[in-house]
């Protein structure tokens, strides 16, 4: 399948998945790329920290996602203390195969079986955040509670560090 075909399928699968929560009409699709925190912030019109970036990590069983504020970075010590192993991100090829969404559009919705989702506390500073919706040119606005429900996250965790103010 072409990358364009994967992206179109991914957005449609996310839209269908979000129907069960009644929020599918809130998906925003752009003509510009929103594939990075900076690009997403510009196209959505918010500060980069309010972009909910979805990070893909290897686990002993396969893969997991951690959704964090756009300005947060994984703290390797906190990650290892929480999960018992070193943080190792998936390669671009592994992301599409193991998660089910293209790089730049990875989101915590409509995932392959066995992918756990964790939400980082760094997002709780904001009334709402903007994760991708399955493509490098999409987003959806959620409160933290809505994101927890719609992503079917396992738990809120603290594995990130914020930039010095």
CSV table of C-alpha atoms in Angstrom, one decimal, residues 28 44 102-103 121 158:
chain,number,residue,atom,x,y,z
A,28,UNK,CA,-9.7,18.7,12.0
A,44,UNK,CA,-4.0,24.6,15.0
A,102,UNK,CA,2.0,6.5,9.8
A,103,UNK,CA,4.8,8.5,11.4
A,121,UNK,CA,1.0,14.2,33.6
A,158,UNK,CA,5.0,10.9,35.2
